Amino acid sequence: MAKRRLRELKEWKSLRKHYNKIRDVTLRELFDNDPQRADLFTIDEGDIYFDYSKNRITPTTMRLLIGLAGARGLKDEIERMFRGYRINKTEDRAVLHVALRNRSGIPMTVEGVDVMPRVLSVLDKMKNFSESVRDGTWKGHTGRPIRNVINIGIGGSDLGPCMATEALRFYAKRELNVRFVSNVDDTHLVETLGDLDPEETLFIVASKTFTTQETMTNAESARKWIIRGLSSEKAVPRHFAALSSNAEAVARFGISPENMFEFWDWVGGRYSLTSAIGLSLMISIGYNNFISMLEGFHQMDLHFRNEPFERNIPVIMALMGVWYNNFFGAGTYAVLPYEQYLARFPAYLQQVDMESSGKCVDRSGLSVNYDTGPVIWGEPGTNGQHAFFQLLHQGTRLVPADFIGFARSLNSTGDHHRKLIANMIAQTEALAFGKDEKQLKAEGVPVHQIPYRTFPGNRPSNTILAKELTPFILGKLIAMYEHKIFTQGVIWDIFSFDQWGVELGKVLAQKILSELDPDYKGELMHHGSTARLIRFCRNNR
Ligand code: G6Q
């Protein structure tokens, strides 16, 4: 029997009807009518405290949304991922990043082959290498220990380790500078290397394919920088390591197999932080902290696989997302960490979510007739409050948001942290309950100002709390979002693990690259706008 399209499902239709009934019900009413509401809609998972009570939902909403997940076969889909099926159909690959952090000792297979021995052997190799860099036994070409580690990669080979290195800086070996170069803009490389000594600098070229234009351009320039700085080609093997699945290209670059850390086609770029792609992070925080992060990932993987949907944080997060995206028509989703160390977390999630869910064709190849992934954005609190929160509180758009915070600061100084958390909790309250005319009048606000100073409220959010930001908790948080995205992909019936949408621009850029050459003599076969842009840049070099 052909799979029913999303909007034809009876569960979807019931949700539509239910939405029409409750769309105008306010969070104030919902809380007033049910004093147990916060209990009912909180999952205290042990490490993560997930409060979703400030959402425009009732028990019926949840029953219907969970019914929808059931009708989409979510349980089976989760199993298919964990069992290594080739669920990335358009690239004909399995999707088994969960094996990278499988700490159970139980085999995980792709087509009957246990991948765990290879996963663990790469981890071991990473351990030895990272320890030798950290303790100074790894020497550069001139015999000096390494003080600077530069990860060269882009997209999935940059955003994860860059975000996590920043997030876990508290646990870092401070004598080591760990930096990230991603942009093909020469400024990125030049500014990153400006104050560094090649004798003490190690480059980690992170590229699954080892053909990515930006990464290879940066890596070639870094190679020249080393050769120039150390006056010898022989310096390359002591100053370069590679994270890749393309052994031949790595060897051609001059990096020896001992310094290549492998990963596999069943690891998608944006899901690769826990693979060899995490090497720069491991060098920064050390093997034990890295393993602790993997444990956190693994615990959340188990939670996602085993918990009933009613108690399953990633599933509930996904359902909330679908509820606002498809019924309330919210086109964006804000992620607001109240934790400076998580400053890069929204940017990281942007890739994981938007590359996975930015699709307009369903798994049967038909155009979808409903919205898929929203725009993900965010900044750390409290900075965001002084920037875009105005729109969240009084704008015309509904922007659901995740607030992420920690009960303790890692750098406890005076009452900074108490103020930070007070702000976070206050924002969720202000968004949910707003401030009405009656309250404003009671405060003596002049009548003519009342419309401007009214807060409509009824703006939903999740609050995600943990005791302290540790590697373990970071692992849990990331896995939570990964599985949220997976769940939404199942509901929207899209392929979450490909990214064909990034290809066209790359191909066109190759053509334009040659046309930008001042000696290019051919005709510019483009629409008028593009041809003029090319001419402007060529004439003004
Ligand atoms: C992520 C994408 C993409 C990829 C980069 C880098 O899921 O596949 O962001 O990670 O394009 O690719 P390489 O690692 O092959 O250089």
Coordinates of C-alpha atoms and ligand atoms in Angstrom, one line a residue:
M1 CA 0.0 0.0 0.0
A2 CA 1.4 3.4 -0.9
K3 CA 2.4 5.5 2.0
R4 CA -0.1 8.2 2.8
R5 CA 1.1 11.8 2.4
L6 CA 1.3 13.8 5.6
R7 CA -1.7 16.0 5.2
E8 CA -3.9 13.0 4.2
L9 CA -3.2 11.2 7.5
K10 CA -6.2 11.1 9.9
E11 CA -3.8 12.1 12.7
W12 CA -2.8 15.2 10.8
K13 CA -6.5 16.1 10.2
S14 CA -7.3 15.6 13.8
L15 CA -4.4 17.9 14.7
R16 CA -5.7 20.6 12.3
K17 CA -9.1 20.4 13.9
H18 CA -7.6 20.6 17.4
Y19 CA -5.5 23.5 16.4
N20 CA -8.6 25.4 15.2
K21 CA -10.1 24.8 18.6
I22 CA -7.1 25.9 20.8
R23 CA -5.3 28.4 18.7
D24 CA -6.5 31.3 20.7
V25 CA -6.2 29.7 24.2
T26 CA -3.5 31.5 26.1
L27 CA -0.7 30.2 28.3
R28 CA -2.2 32.2 31.1
E29 CA -5.4 30.3 30.9
L30 CA -3.7 27.0 30.5
F31 CA -1.6 27.6 33.7
D32 CA -4.6 29.1 35.6
N33 CA -6.7 26.1 34.8
D34 CA -4.2 23.4 35.7
P35 CA -1.9 23.9 38.7
Q36 CA -0.2 20.6 37.8
R37 CA 0.8 21.8 34.4
A38 CA 4.5 22.3 35.0
D39 CA 4.7 18.8 36.5
L40 CA 2.9 17.3 33.6
F41 CA 5.0 18.9 30.9
T42 CA 8.5 18.5 32.4
I43 CA 10.9 15.7 31.8
D44 CA 13.6 15.4 34.4
E45 CA 15.9 12.9 32.7
G46 CA 18.5 12.9 35.5
D47 CA 21.0 15.2 33.9
I48 CA 18.7 17.3 31.7
Y49 CA 15.7 19.1 33.1
F50 CA 13.4 19.8 30.2
D51 CA 10.4 22.0 30.8
Y52 CA 8.0 22.3 27.9
S53 CA 5.0 23.5 29.9
K54 CA 5.3 27.1 28.4
N55 CA 4.0 25.7 25.1
R56 CA 0.6 26.3 23.6
I57 CA -0.4 22.7 24.2
T58 CA -2.9 20.6 26.2
P59 CA -2.8 16.9 27.0
T60 CA -4.9 16.4 23.9
T61 CA -2.3 18.2 21.8
M62 CA 0.4 15.9 23.1
R63 CA -1.8 12.8 22.6
L64 CA -2.5 13.8 19.0
L65 CA 1.1 14.7 18.2
I66 CA 2.4 11.5 19.6
G67 CA -0.2 9.7 17.6
L68 CA 1.2 11.4 14.5
A69 CA 4.7 10.2 15.4
G70 CA 3.3 6.7 15.7
A71 CA 1.5 6.9 12.4
R72 CA 4.7 8.0 10.7
G73 CA 6.4 4.8 12.0
L74 CA 8.9 6.7 14.1
K75 CA 9.8 3.7 16.3
D76 CA 10.7 1.6 13.3
E77 CA 12.6 4.4 11.7
I78 CA 14.7 4.9 14.8
E79 CA 15.5 1.2 14.8
R80 CA 16.4 1.3 11.1
M81 CA 19.0 4.0 11.9
F82 CA 20.5 2.2 14.9
R83 CA 20.6 -1.0 12.9
G84 CA 22.7 0.5 10.2
Y85 CA 20.1 0.4 7.3
R86 CA 20.9 2.5 4.3
I87 CA 18.4 5.2 5.3
N88 CA 20.3 7.9 3.4
K89 CA 18.7 6.6 0.2
T90 CA 19.7 9.4 -2.2
E91 CA 23.4 8.8 -1.4
D92 CA 22.8 5.1 -0.7
R93 CA 24.5 5.2 2.7
A94 CA 23.8 4.0 6.2
V95 CA 23.6 6.7 8.9
L96 CA 25.4 5.4 11.9
H97 CA 27.0 8.3 13.9
V98 CA 25.5 6.6 16.9
A99 CA 28.2 4.0 16.6
L100 CA 30.9 6.6 17.0
R101 CA 29.8 7.1 20.6
N102 CA 28.6 3.6 21.3
R103 CA 30.1 3.0 24.8
S104 CA 28.0 -0.2 25.5
G105 CA 30.5 -2.8 24.2
I106 CA 27.7 -4.1 22.0
P107 CA 28.4 -4.5 18.3
M108 CA 26.8 -2.1 15.8
T109 CA 26.7 -3.2 12.2
V110 CA 26.4 -2.0 8.7
E111 CA 25.2 -4.8 6.4
G112 CA 26.2 -7.4 8.9
V113 CA 29.7 -6.0 9.6
D114 CA 30.5 -4.8 13.1
V115 CA 31.9 -1.3 12.7
M116 CA 32.9 -1.0 16.4
P117 CA 36.5 -2.5 16.1
R118 CA 37.4 0.2 13.6
V119 CA 35.7 2.9 15.5
L120 CA 37.6 2.0 18.7
S121 CA 40.9 1.6 16.9
V122 CA 40.6 5.2 15.4
L123 CA 39.7 6.5 18.9
D124 CA 42.8 4.8 20.3
K125 CA 45.0 6.3 17.6
M126 CA 43.5 9.7 18.3
K127 CA 44.3 9.1 22.0
N128 CA 48.0 8.4 21.3
F129 CA 48.4 11.3 18.9
S130 CA 46.5 13.8 21.1
E131 CA 48.5 12.8 24.1
S132 CA 51.8 13.2 22.3
V133 CA 50.9 16.7 21.2
R134 CA 49.6 17.7 24.7
D135 CA 52.6 16.4 26.5
G136 CA 55.1 17.8 24.1
T137 CA 56.6 14.4 22.8
W138 CA 55.3 15.2 19.3
K139 CA 57.9 17.5 18.0
G140 CA 57.9 19.8 15.0
H141 CA 60.5 19.6 12.2
T142 CA 63.0 21.7 14.2
G143 CA 62.5 19.7 17.4
R144 CA 60.2 22.2 19.1
P145 CA 57.0 21.0 20.8
I146 CA 53.6 22.1 19.3
R147 CA 51.9 25.1 20.8
N148 CA 49.4 25.9 18.1
V149 CA 46.9 23.5 16.5
I150 CA 45.0 24.8 13.5
N151 CA 42.0 22.8 12.2
I152 CA 41.4 23.5 8.5
G153 CA 38.0 22.3 7.4
I154 CA 34.6 23.7 6.6
G155 CA 30.9 22.9 7.2
G156 CA 30.7 19.6 9.1
S157 CA 34.4 19.4 9.3
D158 CA 34.6 22.7 11.1
L159 CA 31.4 23.8 12.9
G160 CA 31.2 20.8 15.3
P161 CA 34.8 20.8 16.6
C162 CA 34.9 24.6 16.6
M163 CA 31.7 24.9 18.6
A164 CA 32.7 22.2 21.0
T165 CA 36.2 23.5 21.5
E166 CA 34.7 26.9 22.5
A167 CA 32.0 25.2 24.6
L168 CA 34.6 23.2 26.6
R169 CA 37.3 25.8 26.8
F170 CA 37.1 25.6 30.6
Y171 CA 38.5 22.1 30.3
A172 CA 41.2 23.0 27.8
K173 CA 44.9 22.8 28.1
R174 CA 45.6 26.5 28.1
E175 CA 49.2 26.3 26.8
L176 CA 47.8 25.1 23.5
N177 CA 46.2 27.5 21.0
V178 CA 43.5 25.6 19.1
R179 CA 42.1 27.6 16.2
F180 CA 39.9 27.0 13.3
V181 CA 40.2 28.1 9.7
S182 CA 37.3 27.5 7.4
N183 CA 36.6 30.4 5.0
V184 CA 38.4 30.4 1.6
D185 CA 38.7 34.1 2.2
D186 CA 42.5 34.5 2.6
T187 CA 41.8 36.9 5.5
H188 CA 40.7 33.9 7.7
L189 CA 44.0 32.0 7.2
V190 CA 46.2 35.1 7.3
E191 CA 44.7 36.5 10.5
T192 CA 44.7 33.1 12.2
L193 CA 48.4 32.5 11.5
G194 CA 49.6 36.1 11.9
D195 CA 51.0 35.7 15.4
L196 CA 52.1 32.1 15.1
D197 CA 55.5 30.5 14.7
P198 CA 55.6 27.7 12.1
E199 CA 58.0 25.7 14.2
E200 CA 55.3 25.3 16.8
T201 CA 52.3 24.9 14.6
L202 CA 50.4 21.8 13.7
F203 CA 47.7 21.8 11.0
I204 CA 44.9 19.3 11.1
V205 CA 43.3 19.1 7.6
A206 CA 39.8 17.9 8.2
S207 CA 38.0 16.9 5.1
K208 CA 36.0 13.7 4.5
T209 CA 36.5 13.9 0.8
F210 CA 39.8 15.8 0.8
T211 CA 38.6 17.6 -2.3
T212 CA 36.6 20.5 -0.8
Q213 CA 37.7 23.6 -2.6
E214 CA 37.9 25.9 0.5
T215 CA 39.7 23.3 2.7
M216 CA 42.2 22.3 0.0
T217 CA 43.0 25.9 -0.9
N218 CA 43.6 26.7 2.8
A219 CA 45.6 23.5 3.3
E220 CA 47.9 24.3 0.3
S221 CA 48.5 27.8 1.6
A222 CA 49.3 26.4 5.0
R223 CA 51.7 23.9 3.5
K224 CA 53.5 26.8 1.7
W225 CA 53.6 28.7 5.0
I226 CA 55.3 25.8 6.7
I227 CA 57.7 25.1 3.9
R228 CA 58.6 28.8 3.7
G229 CA 58.9 29.2 7.4
L230 CA 60.9 26.1 8.0
S231 CA 62.8 26.2 4.7
S232 CA 62.2 22.6 3.9
E233 CA 59.5 20.3 2.2
K234 CA 60.6 17.7 4.7
A235 CA 58.8 19.7 7.4
V236 CA 55.4 18.8 6.1
P237 CA 54.9 15.4 7.8
R238 CA 55.7 16.8 11.2
H239 CA 53.3 19.7 10.8
F240 CA 50.3 18.1 9.2
A241 CA 47.7 15.5 10.1
A242 CA 44.6 14.6 8.2
L243 CA 41.1 13.5 9.1
S244 CA 39.6 12.0 6.1
S245 CA 38.1 9.0 4.3
N246 CA 40.2 9.6 1.2
A247 CA 43.6 7.9 1.9
E248 CA 45.0 8.5 -1.6
A249 CA 44.4 12.2 -1.6
V250 CA 45.9 12.5 1.8
A251 CA 49.0 10.7 0.8
R252 CA 49.3 12.9 -2.4
F253 CA 49.3 15.9 -0.1
G254 CA 52.3 14.5 1.7
I255 CA 50.7 13.4 4.9
S256 CA 51.8 9.9 6.0
P257 CA 49.2 7.2 6.8
E258 CA 50.2 7.2 10.5
N259 CA 49.0 10.8 10.7
M260 CA 45.7 10.1 8.9
F261 CA 42.7 9.5 11.0
E262 CA 40.0 7.7 9.2
F263 CA 36.2 7.9 9.2
W264 CA 33.6 6.3 7.0
D265 CA 30.9 7.0 4.5
W266 CA 28.2 6.2 7.1
V267 CA 29.3 9.3 9.0
G268 CA 27.6 12.4 7.6
G269 CA 29.6 15.7 7.7
R270 CA 27.3 17.5 10.1
Y271 CA 27.1 14.4 12.4
S272 CA 30.8 13.8 12.5
L273 CA 32.0 15.6 15.7
T274 CA 32.4 12.3 17.5
S275 CA 34.4 10.8 14.7
A276 CA 38.1 11.6 13.9
I277 CA 36.8 15.1 13.1
G278 CA 36.9 15.7 16.8
L279 CA 40.7 15.4 16.9
S280 CA 41.4 19.1 17.5
L281 CA 38.8 19.0 20.3
M282 CA 40.5 16.0 21.8
I283 CA 43.9 17.7 21.7
S284 CA 42.3 20.7 23.4
I285 CA 40.4 19.0 26.2
G286 CA 42.3 15.6 26.5
Y287 CA 41.2 12.1 25.8
N288 CA 39.3 11.5 29.1
N289 CA 37.1 14.6 28.6
F290 CA 36.5 13.6 25.0
I291 CA 35.3 10.2 26.2
S292 CA 33.1 11.7 28.8
M293 CA 31.5 13.7 26.0
L294 CA 31.0 10.5 24.0
E295 CA 29.3 9.0 27.1
G296 CA 26.9 11.9 27.2
F297 CA 26.1 11.4 23.5
H298 CA 25.6 7.7 24.1
Q299 CA 23.3 8.2 27.1
M300 CA 21.1 10.4 25.0
D301 CA 21.2 7.9 22.1
L302 CA 19.9 5.3 24.5
H303 CA 17.2 7.7 25.9
F304 CA 16.0 8.4 22.3
R305 CA 16.0 4.7 21.3
N306 CA 14.3 3.4 24.4
E307 CA 12.1 5.9 26.2
P308 CA 8.4 6.0 25.3
F309 CA 7.6 9.0 23.2
E310 CA 5.7 10.6 26.1
R311 CA 9.0 10.8 28.1
N312 CA 11.4 11.2 25.2
I313 CA 13.0 14.6 25.1
P314 CA 14.1 14.7 21.4
V315 CA 10.8 13.4 20.3
I316 CA 8.9 16.0 22.3
M317 CA 11.2 18.8 21.1
A318 CA 10.5 17.6 17.5
L319 CA 6.8 17.5 18.1
M320 CA 6.8 21.0 19.5
G321 CA 8.7 22.1 16.4
V322 CA 6.2 20.5 14.1
W323 CA 3.3 22.0 16.1
Y324 CA 4.5 25.6 15.6
N325 CA 6.0 25.1 12.1
N326 CA 3.1 23.5 10.5
F327 CA 0.0 24.6 12.5
F328 CA 1.0 28.1 13.8
G329 CA 3.0 28.9 10.7
A330 CA 6.2 29.9 12.6
G331 CA 8.9 30.0 10.0
T332 CA 11.8 30.4 12.4
Y333 CA 13.1 28.8 15.6
A334 CA 15.4 30.6 18.1
V335 CA 18.1 28.8 20.2
L336 CA 19.2 30.9 23.1
P337 CA 21.9 29.6 25.3
Y338 CA 22.4 31.5 28.5
E339 CA 26.0 30.4 28.7
Q340 CA 28.9 32.3 27.0
Y341 CA 30.7 29.0 26.3
L342 CA 27.8 28.0 24.1
A343 CA 28.2 31.1 21.9
R344 CA 28.7 29.0 18.8
F345 CA 26.0 26.5 19.6
P346 CA 23.3 28.2 17.5
A347 CA 25.6 28.5 14.5
Y348 CA 26.4 24.8 14.8
L349 CA 22.8 23.9 15.1
Q350 CA 22.0 26.0 12.1
Q351 CA 23.9 23.6 9.9
V352 CA 22.7 20.4 11.5
D353 CA 19.1 21.4 11.4
M354 CA 18.9 23.5 8.2
E355 CA 21.0 21.2 6.0
S356 CA 19.0 18.2 7.3
S357 CA 15.5 19.7 7.1
G358 CA 15.8 22.3 4.4
K359 CA 14.1 20.1 1.8
C360 CA 11.1 20.6 -0.5
V361 CA 10.7 17.0 -1.8
D362 CA 9.4 14.1 0.1
R363 CA 10.8 10.6 0.2
S364 CA 8.6 9.6 -2.7
G365 CA 10.1 12.3 -4.8
L366 CA 7.0 14.5 -4.7
S367 CA 7.0 18.2 -3.8
V368 CA 5.8 18.7 -0.2
N369 CA 2.6 20.6 0.3
Y370 CA 3.5 21.6 3.9
D371 CA 6.4 23.4 5.4
T372 CA 9.6 21.6 6.4
G373 CA 12.6 22.9 8.4
P374 CA 12.4 26.4 9.9
V375 CA 15.2 29.0 9.9
I376 CA 17.3 28.3 13.0
W377 CA 19.0 31.2 14.6
G378 CA 20.1 32.6 18.0
E379 CA 22.7 34.2 20.1
P380 CA 23.7 33.8 23.7
G381 CA 21.7 35.5 26.5
T382 CA 21.8 38.1 27.8
N383 CA 23.2 39.8 24.7
G384 CA 20.2 38.8 22.6
Q385 CA 17.9 40.6 25.1
H386 CA 19.5 43.9 24.1
A387 CA 19.3 43.1 20.4
F388 CA 16.4 41.1 18.9
F389 CA 14.2 40.2 21.9
Q390 CA 12.0 43.2 21.2
L391 CA 10.7 41.3 18.2
L392 CA 10.2 38.2 20.2
H393 CA 8.1 40.0 22.7
Q394 CA 6.1 42.5 20.6
G395 CA 6.8 41.7 17.0
T396 CA 4.1 40.3 14.7
R397 CA 5.7 36.9 14.3
L398 CA 5.6 33.9 16.5
V399 CA 9.1 32.7 17.3
P400 CA 9.3 29.6 19.4
A401 CA 12.5 29.4 21.4
D402 CA 14.7 27.1 23.4
F403 CA 16.3 28.6 26.4
I404 CA 19.4 26.7 27.6
G405 CA 21.0 27.3 31.0
F406 CA 23.0 25.9 33.8
A407 CA 22.4 26.1 37.5
R408 CA 26.1 26.7 38.2
S409 CA 28.7 28.8 36.5
L410 CA 32.1 27.4 35.7
N411 CA 33.7 30.8 36.5
S412 CA 31.7 31.9 39.5
T413 CA 32.4 35.6 40.1
G414 CA 30.3 37.6 42.4
D415 CA 26.6 37.4 41.4
H416 CA 27.1 37.4 37.6
H417 CA 25.6 34.0 37.2
R418 CA 22.6 34.6 39.4
K419 CA 21.8 37.6 37.3
L420 CA 22.3 35.6 34.1
I421 CA 19.9 32.9 35.2
A422 CA 17.4 35.4 36.6
N423 CA 17.3 37.0 33.2
M424 CA 16.8 33.7 31.4
I425 CA 13.9 32.6 33.6
A426 CA 12.4 36.1 33.5
Q427 CA 12.4 36.0 29.7
T428 CA 10.5 32.8 29.5
E429 CA 7.9 34.2 31.9
A430 CA 7.6 37.5 30.0
L431 CA 7.2 35.7 26.7
A432 CA 4.6 33.3 28.0
F433 CA 2.4 35.6 30.1
G434 CA 3.2 39.1 28.9
K435 CA 1.7 42.1 30.5
D436 CA -1.9 43.4 29.9
E437 CA -3.7 46.6 30.1
K438 CA -5.0 45.9 33.6
Q439 CA -1.5 45.5 35.0
L440 CA -0.2 48.5 33.2
K441 CA -3.0 50.7 34.6
A442 CA -2.4 49.4 38.1
E443 CA 1.2 50.5 37.7
G444 CA 0.0 54.0 36.7
V445 CA 1.3 53.8 33.1
P446 CA -0.2 56.8 31.2
V447 CA -3.1 55.7 29.1
H448 CA -1.6 56.9 25.8
Q449 CA 1.4 54.6 26.4
I450 CA -0.5 51.5 27.2
P451 CA -0.7 50.1 23.7
Y452 CA 3.0 50.4 23.3
R453 CA 3.9 48.9 26.6
T454 CA 1.5 46.0 26.4
F455 CA 3.1 42.6 26.1
P456 CA 0.7 40.2 24.3
G457 CA 2.5 37.1 25.8
N458 CA 1.4 33.6 24.7
R459 CA 4.9 33.2 23.1
P460 CA 6.1 29.7 23.6
S461 CA 9.4 28.3 24.8
N462 CA 11.2 25.3 26.1
T463 CA 13.6 25.6 29.0
I464 CA 16.5 23.2 29.1
L465 CA 18.5 23.1 32.3
A466 CA 21.5 21.2 33.6
K467 CA 23.6 21.6 36.7
E468 CA 26.8 22.6 35.0
L469 CA 28.3 22.6 31.5
T470 CA 30.5 19.5 31.3
P471 CA 31.8 17.5 28.4
F472 CA 29.2 14.8 29.3
I473 CA 26.3 17.3 29.3
L474 CA 27.5 18.9 26.0
G475 CA 27.3 15.4 24.5
K476 CA 23.8 15.0 25.7
L477 CA 22.7 18.3 24.5
I478 CA 24.1 17.8 21.0
A479 CA 22.6 14.3 20.6
M480 CA 19.3 15.7 21.8
Y481 CA 19.1 18.1 18.9
E482 CA 20.4 15.6 16.4
H483 CA 17.6 13.2 17.3
K484 CA 15.0 16.0 17.3
I485 CA 16.1 16.7 13.7
F486 CA 15.9 13.0 12.9
T487 CA 12.3 12.8 14.3
Q488 CA 11.2 15.9 12.3
G489 CA 12.6 14.3 9.2
V490 CA 10.5 11.2 9.7
I491 CA 7.3 13.3 10.3
W492 CA 7.9 15.5 7.3
D493 CA 8.9 12.4 5.2
I494 CA 12.1 14.0 3.9
F495 CA 15.6 12.6 3.6
S496 CA 17.5 14.3 6.4
F497 CA 20.9 13.0 5.6
D498 CA 21.7 14.4 2.2
Q499 CA 22.5 17.9 1.2
W500 CA 22.1 18.2 -2.6
G501 CA 21.1 21.8 -2.2
V502 CA 24.7 22.8 -1.7
E503 CA 25.9 21.4 -5.0
L504 CA 24.7 23.9 -7.7
G505 CA 26.5 26.9 -6.3
K506 CA 29.7 24.9 -6.1
V507 CA 29.5 23.9 -9.8
L508 CA 28.7 27.4 -10.9
A509 CA 31.5 28.8 -8.8
Q510 CA 34.0 26.6 -10.7
K511 CA 32.8 28.1 -14.0
I512 CA 32.9 31.7 -12.7
L513 CA 36.3 31.1 -11.2
S514 CA 37.8 30.7 -14.7
E515 CA 35.8 33.6 -16.0
L516 CA 37.2 35.9 -13.3
D517 CA 40.7 35.3 -14.8
P518 CA 41.8 38.6 -16.5
D519 CA 43.0 36.5 -19.4
Y520 CA 39.7 34.8 -20.0
K521 CA 38.8 35.4 -23.6
G522 CA 35.6 33.5 -23.9
E523 CA 32.1 34.9 -23.9
L524 CA 30.3 35.3 -20.5
M525 CA 27.4 32.9 -21.0
H526 CA 25.3 34.2 -18.1
H527 CA 22.2 36.3 -17.5
G528 CA 22.9 40.0 -17.6
S529 CA 23.2 40.5 -13.9
T530 CA 25.8 37.8 -13.4
A531 CA 27.9 38.9 -16.4
R532 CA 28.0 42.4 -15.1
L533 CA 29.1 41.3 -11.7
I534 CA 31.9 39.2 -13.2
R535 CA 33.0 42.2 -15.3
F536 CA 33.0 44.5 -12.3
C537 CA 35.2 42.2 -10.3
R538 CA 37.5 41.5 -13.2
N539 CA 37.9 45.2 -14.0
N540 CA 38.5 46.2 -10.4
R541 CA 41.0 43.7 -9.2
Ligands
G6Q1 C1 27.6 18.2 6.1 C2 28.1 18.5 4.7 C3 29.1 19.5 4.6 C4 30.6 19.0 4.6 C5 31.5 20.0 4.1 C6 32.9 19.6 4.2 O1 26.9 17.4 6.4 O2 28.4 17.3 4.1 O3 29.0 20.6 5.5 O4 30.9 18.6 6.0 O5 31.2 20.3 2.8 O6 33.2 18.5 3.4 P1 34.5 17.7 3.6 O7 34.6 17.2 4.9 O8 34.4 16.6 2.6 O9 35.6 18.7 3.2

